[in-house]
Amino acid sequence: QVQLVESGGGLVQAGGSLRLSCAASDRIVNTYPVGWFRQAPGKEREFVGVIGMNGNTEYYGDSVKGRFTISRDNAKNTVFLHMNSLKPEDTAVYYCAADPDGSYRSPGDYEYWGRGTQVTVSS
């Protein structure tokens, strides 16, 4: 069973940067697309971005495009979300997700999920 664990969340001031990690239990995840989603209280789960199985294809949601970057380190079975120019509206629980069949923007496209890590951006 594939397990995903997010880490790196915390409190950061607006304009600052933060890097989240998504560690996978099995290196097979290196062959899966991995997405990032976030959910703020009272809001729907929002697509943040996705990285392709080979790490060469990336797509981002409009709200984070140009500010966030996804990368992966296959030697560590880990996917990263680099967040720059953070805004208070970025405050949310951030989740990583993976799917062996390929996935895109919809949370329903993903089979495996981590439990999330809280990111809070202060003004």
JSON list of C-alpha atoms in Angstrom, two decimals:
[
{"chain": "A", "resi": 1, "resn": "GLN", "atom": "CA", "xyz": [0.00, 0.00, 0.00]},
{"chain": "A", "resi": 2, "resn": "VAL", "atom": "CA", "xyz": [1.36, 3.40, -0.95]},
{"chain": "A", "resi": 3, "resn": "GLN", "atom": "CA", "xyz": [1.76, 5.85, 1.90]},
{"chain": "A", "resi": 4, "resn": "LEU", "atom": "CA", "xyz": [2.39, 9.57, 1.49]},
{"chain": "A", "resi": 5, "resn": "VAL", "atom": "CA", "xyz": [3.51, 11.89, 4.27]},
{"chain": "A", "resi": 6, "resn": "GLU", "atom": "CA", "xyz": [3.64, 15.66, 3.94]},
{"chain": "A", "resi": 7, "resn": "SER", "atom": "CA", "xyz": [5.97, 17.79, 6.03]},
{"chain": "A", "resi": 8, "resn": "GLY", "atom": "CA", "xyz": [7.40, 21.28, 6.12]},
{"chain": "A", "resi": 9, "resn": "GLY", "atom": "CA", "xyz": [4.31, 23.25, 6.99]},
{"chain": "A", "resi": 10, "resn": "GLY", "atom": "CA", "xyz": [4.33, 26.01, 9.51]},
{"chain": "A", "resi": 11, "resn": "LEU", "atom": "CA", "xyz": [3.89, 29.72, 10.07]},
{"chain": "A", "resi": 12, "resn": "VAL", "atom": "CA", "xyz": [5.47, 32.16, 7.65]},
{"chain": "A", "resi": 13, "resn": "GLN", "atom": "CA", "xyz": [5.13, 35.88, 7.06]},
{"chain": "A", "resi": 14, "resn": "ALA", "atom": "CA", "xyz": [3.53, 37.18, 3.88]},
{"chain": "A", "resi": 15, "resn": "GLY", "atom": "CA", "xyz": [6.10, 37.48, 1.14]},
{"chain": "A", "resi": 16, "resn": "GLY", "atom": "CA", "xyz": [8.15, 34.67, 2.55]},
{"chain": "A", "resi": 17, "resn": "SER", "atom": "CA", "xyz": [8.92, 31.21, 1.24]},
{"chain": "A", "resi": 18, "resn": "LEU", "atom": "CA", "xyz": [8.35, 27.68, 2.40]},
{"chain": "A", "resi": 19, "resn": "ARG", "atom": "CA", "xyz": [9.16, 24.24, 1.05]},
{"chain": "A", "resi": 20, "resn": "LEU", "atom": "CA", "xyz": [6.84, 21.32, 1.60]},
{"chain": "A", "resi": 21, "resn": "SER", "atom": "CA", "xyz": [7.88, 17.71, 1.19]},
{"chain": "A", "resi": 22, "resn": "CYS", "atom": "CA", "xyz": [5.86, 14.68, 0.22]},
{"chain": "A", "resi": 23, "resn": "ALA", "atom": "CA", "xyz": [7.66, 11.48, 1.14]},
{"chain": "A", "resi": 24, "resn": "ALA", "atom": "CA", "xyz": [6.46, 8.24, -0.39]},
{"chain": "A", "resi": 25, "resn": "SER", "atom": "CA", "xyz": [6.74, 4.82, 1.16]},
{"chain": "A", "resi": 26, "resn": "ASP", "atom": "CA", "xyz": [7.69, 3.12, -2.07]},
{"chain": "A", "resi": 27, "resn": "ARG", "atom": "CA", "xyz": [9.90, 4.20, -4.91]},
{"chain": "A", "resi": 28, "resn": "ILE", "atom": "CA", "xyz": [7.22, 3.07, -7.34]},
{"chain": "A", "resi": 29, "resn": "VAL", "atom": "CA", "xyz": [5.72, 6.50, -6.69]},
{"chain": "A", "resi": 30, "resn": "ASN", "atom": "CA", "xyz": [8.62, 7.89, -8.68]},
{"chain": "A", "resi": 31, "resn": "THR", "atom": "CA", "xyz": [6.72, 6.63, -11.73]},
{"chain": "A", "resi": 32, "resn": "TYR", "atom": "CA", "xyz": [3.42, 8.26, -10.71]},
{"chain": "A", "resi": 33, "resn": "PRO", "atom": "CA", "xyz": [2.24, 11.78, -11.33]},
{"chain": "A", "resi": 34, "resn": "VAL", "atom": "CA", "xyz": [2.05, 13.56, -7.99]},
{"chain": "A", "resi": 35, "resn": "GLY", "atom": "CA", "xyz": [-0.32, 16.42, -7.32]},
{"chain": "A", "resi": 36, "resn": "TRP", "atom": "CA", "xyz": [-0.57, 19.04, -4.62]},
{"chain": "A", "resi": 37, "resn": "PHE", "atom": "CA", "xyz": [-3.90, 20.30, -3.31]},
{"chain": "A", "resi": 38, "resn": "ARG", "atom": "CA", "xyz": [-4.90, 22.62, -0.53]},
{"chain": "A", "resi": 39, "resn": "GLN", "atom": "CA", "xyz": [-8.01, 23.21, 1.49]},
{"chain": "A", "resi": 40, "resn": "ALA", "atom": "CA", "xyz": [-8.84, 26.21, 3.63]},
{"chain": "A", "resi": 41, "resn": "PRO", "atom": "CA", "xyz": [-11.67, 26.20, 6.18]},
{"chain": "A", "resi": 42, "resn": "GLY", "atom": "CA", "xyz": [-15.03, 26.53, 4.49]},
{"chain": "A", "resi": 43, "resn": "LYS", "atom": "CA", "xyz": [-13.59, 26.12, 1.01]},
{"chain": "A", "resi": 44, "resn": "GLU", "atom": "CA", "xyz": [-13.36, 23.33, -1.50]},
{"chain": "A", "resi": 45, "resn": "ARG", "atom": "CA", "xyz": [-10.16, 21.42, -2.00]},
{"chain": "A", "resi": 46, "resn": "GLU", "atom": "CA", "xyz": [-8.17, 23.37, -4.57]},
{"chain": "A", "resi": 47, "resn": "PHE", "atom": "CA", "xyz": [-5.73, 22.15, -7.17]},
{"chain": "A", "resi": 48, "resn": "VAL", "atom": "CA", "xyz": [-2.26, 23.60, -6.60]},
{"chain": "A", "resi": 49, "resn": "GLY", "atom": "CA", "xyz": [-0.12, 21.76, -9.12]},
{"chain": "A", "resi": 50, "resn": "VAL", "atom": "CA", "xyz": [1.02, 18.44, -10.47]},
{"chain": "A", "resi": 51, "resn": "ILE", "atom": "CA", "xyz": [4.32, 17.01, -11.63]},
{"chain": "A", "resi": 52, "resn": "GLY", "atom": "CA", "xyz": [4.58, 14.26, -14.20]},
{"chain": "A", "resi": 53, "resn": "MET", "atom": "CA", "xyz": [6.06, 10.87, -13.64]},
{"chain": "A", "resi": 54, "resn": "ASN", "atom": "CA", "xyz": [9.33, 11.89, -15.22]},
{"chain": "A", "resi": 55, "resn": "GLY", "atom": "CA", "xyz": [9.48, 15.24, -13.48]},
{"chain": "A", "resi": 56, "resn": "ASN", "atom": "CA", "xyz": [9.51, 17.14, -16.75]},
{"chain": "A", "resi": 57, "resn": "THR", "atom": "CA", "xyz": [5.87, 18.15, -17.00]},
{"chain": "A", "resi": 58, "resn": "GLU", "atom": "CA", "xyz": [4.33, 20.55, -14.52]},
{"chain": "A", "resi": 59, "resn": "TYR", "atom": "CA", "xyz": [0.92, 22.23, -14.34]},
{"chain": "A", "resi": 60, "resn": "TYR", "atom": "CA", "xyz": [-0.20, 24.78, -11.78]},
{"chain": "A", "resi": 61, "resn": "GLY", "atom": "CA", "xyz": [-3.42, 26.31, -10.65]},
{"chain": "A", "resi": 62, "resn": "ASP", "atom": "CA", "xyz": [-4.01, 29.91, -11.62]},
{"chain": "A", "resi": 63, "resn": "SER", "atom": "CA", "xyz": [-3.87, 31.12, -8.04]},
{"chain": "A", "resi": 64, "resn": "VAL", "atom": "CA", "xyz": [-0.30, 29.90, -7.55]},
{"chain": "A", "resi": 65, "resn": "LYS", "atom": "CA", "xyz": [1.13, 30.02, -11.05]},
{"chain": "A", "resi": 66, "resn": "GLY", "atom": "CA", "xyz": [4.43, 31.86, -11.11]},
{"chain": "A", "resi": 67, "resn": "ARG", "atom": "CA", "xyz": [4.87, 31.57, -7.35]},
{"chain": "A", "resi": 68, "resn": "PHE", "atom": "CA", "xyz": [4.94, 27.83, -6.65]},
{"chain": "A", "resi": 69, "resn": "THR", "atom": "CA", "xyz": [7.17, 25.18, -8.17]},
{"chain": "A", "resi": 70, "resn": "ILE", "atom": "CA", "xyz": [7.04, 21.40, -7.89]},
{"chain": "A", "resi": 71, "resn": "SER", "atom": "CA", "xyz": [10.10, 19.20, -8.13]},
{"chain": "A", "resi": 72, "resn": "ARG", "atom": "CA", "xyz": [10.98, 15.65, -7.25]},
{"chain": "A", "resi": 73, "resn": "ASP", "atom": "CA", "xyz": [13.98, 13.79, -5.89]},
{"chain": "A", "resi": 74, "resn": "ASN", "atom": "CA", "xyz": [13.65, 10.19, -6.97]},
{"chain": "A", "resi": 75, "resn": "ALA", "atom": "CA", "xyz": [16.58, 9.07, -4.85]},
{"chain": "A", "resi": 76, "resn": "LYS", "atom": "CA", "xyz": [14.55, 10.08, -1.79]},
{"chain": "A", "resi": 77, "resn": "ASN", "atom": "CA", "xyz": [11.11, 9.08, -3.12]},
{"chain": "A", "resi": 78, "resn": "THR", "atom": "CA", "xyz": [10.09, 12.64, -2.40]},
{"chain": "A", "resi": 79, "resn": "VAL", "atom": "CA", "xyz": [8.20, 15.39, -4.17]},
{"chain": "A", "resi": 80, "resn": "PHE", "atom": "CA", "xyz": [8.61, 19.01, -3.13]},
{"chain": "A", "resi": 81, "resn": "LEU", "atom": "CA", "xyz": [6.41, 22.04, -3.33]},
{"chain": "A", "resi": 82, "resn": "HIS", "atom": "CA", "xyz": [8.41, 25.25, -3.33]},
{"chain": "A", "resi": 83, "resn": "MET", "atom": "CA", "xyz": [6.25, 28.18, -2.33]},
{"chain": "A", "resi": 84, "resn": "ASN", "atom": "CA", "xyz": [7.43, 31.74, -2.88]},
{"chain": "A", "resi": 85, "resn": "SER", "atom": "CA", "xyz": [5.84, 35.14, -2.39]},
{"chain": "A", "resi": 86, "resn": "LEU", "atom": "CA", "xyz": [3.35, 33.66, 0.01]},
{"chain": "A", "resi": 87, "resn": "LYS", "atom": "CA", "xyz": [0.10, 35.45, 0.67]},
{"chain": "A", "resi": 88, "resn": "PRO", "atom": "CA", "xyz": [-2.35, 35.16, 3.55]},
{"chain": "A", "resi": 89, "resn": "GLU", "atom": "CA", "xyz": [-4.82, 33.56, 1.14]},
{"chain": "A", "resi": 90, "resn": "ASP", "atom": "CA", "xyz": [-2.36, 30.69, 0.71]},
{"chain": "A", "resi": 91, "resn": "THR", "atom": "CA", "xyz": [-3.19, 29.62, 4.25]},
{"chain": "A", "resi": 92, "resn": "ALA", "atom": "CA", "xyz": [-4.56, 26.09, 4.09]},
{"chain": "A", "resi": 93, "resn": "VAL", "atom": "CA", "xyz": [-3.86, 22.46, 4.76]},
{"chain": "A", "resi": 94, "resn": "TYR", "atom": "CA", "xyz": [-1.71, 21.20, 1.93]},
{"chain": "A", "resi": 95, "resn": "TYR", "atom": "CA", "xyz": [-2.00, 17.65, 0.65]},
{"chain": "A", "resi": 96, "resn": "CYS", "atom": "CA", "xyz": [0.01, 15.61, -1.79]},
{"chain": "A", "resi": 97, "resn": "ALA", "atom": "CA", "xyz": [-1.62, 12.89, -3.84]},
{"chain": "A", "resi": 98, "resn": "ALA", "atom": "CA", "xyz": [-0.55, 10.27, -6.34]},
{"chain": "A", "resi": 99, "resn": "ASP", "atom": "CA", "xyz": [-2.20, 8.02, -8.86]},
{"chain": "A", "resi": 100, "resn": "PRO", "atom": "CA", "xyz": [-0.64, 5.22, -10.90]},
{"chain": "A", "resi": 101, "resn": "ASP", "atom": "CA", "xyz": [-2.93, 5.87, -13.86]},
{"chain": "A", "resi": 102, "resn": "GLY", "atom": "CA", "xyz": [-2.10, 9.52, -14.28]},
{"chain": "A", "resi": 103, "resn": "SER", "atom": "CA", "xyz": [-4.02, 12.43, -12.86]},
{"chain": "A", "resi": 104, "resn": "TYR", "atom": "CA", "xyz": [-4.62, 16.11, -13.29]},
{"chain": "A", "resi": 105, "resn": "ARG", "atom": "CA", "xyz": [-6.71, 18.77, -11.55]},
{"chain": "A", "resi": 106, "resn": "SER", "atom": "CA", "xyz": [-9.55, 16.93, -9.90]},
{"chain": "A", "resi": 107, "resn": "PRO", "atom": "CA", "xyz": [-9.06, 15.48, -6.42]},
{"chain": "A", "resi": 108, "resn": "GLY", "atom": "CA", "xyz": [-11.17, 12.54, -7.55]},
{"chain": "A", "resi": 109, "resn": "ASP", "atom": "CA", "xyz": [-8.48, 11.61, -10.05]},
{"chain": "A", "resi": 110, "resn": "TYR", "atom": "CA", "xyz": [-6.05, 10.64, -7.30]},
{"chain": "A", "resi": 111, "resn": "GLU", "atom": "CA", "xyz": [-5.94, 7.32, -5.49]},
{"chain": "A", "resi": 112, "resn": "TYR", "atom": "CA", "xyz": [-3.39, 7.91, -2.74]},
{"chain": "A", "resi": 113, "resn": "TRP", "atom": "CA", "xyz": [-3.35, 10.85, -0.34]},
{"chain": "A", "resi": 114, "resn": "GLY", "atom": "CA", "xyz": [-1.29, 12.10, 2.52]},
{"chain": "A", "resi": 115, "resn": "ARG", "atom": "CA", "xyz": [-2.88, 13.49, 5.67]},
{"chain": "A", "resi": 116, "resn": "GLY", "atom": "CA", "xyz": [-1.81, 17.05, 5.01]},
{"chain": "A", "resi": 117, "resn": "THR", "atom": "CA", "xyz": [0.38, 19.71, 6.55]},
{"chain": "A", "resi": 118, "resn": "GLN", "atom": "CA", "xyz": [-0.79, 23.11, 7.76]},
{"chain": "A", "resi": 119, "resn": "VAL", "atom": "CA", "xyz": [0.58, 26.26, 6.16]},
{"chain": "A", "resi": 120, "resn": "THR", "atom": "CA", "xyz": [-0.30, 29.56, 7.79]},
{"chain": "A", "resi": 121, "resn": "VAL", "atom": "CA", "xyz": [0.73, 32.85, 6.22]},
{"chain": "A", "resi": 122, "resn": "SER", "atom": "CA", "xyz": [0.53, 35.91, 8.41]},
{"chain": "A", "resi": 123, "resn": "SER", "atom": "CA", "xyz": [0.09, 39.45, 7.17]}
]
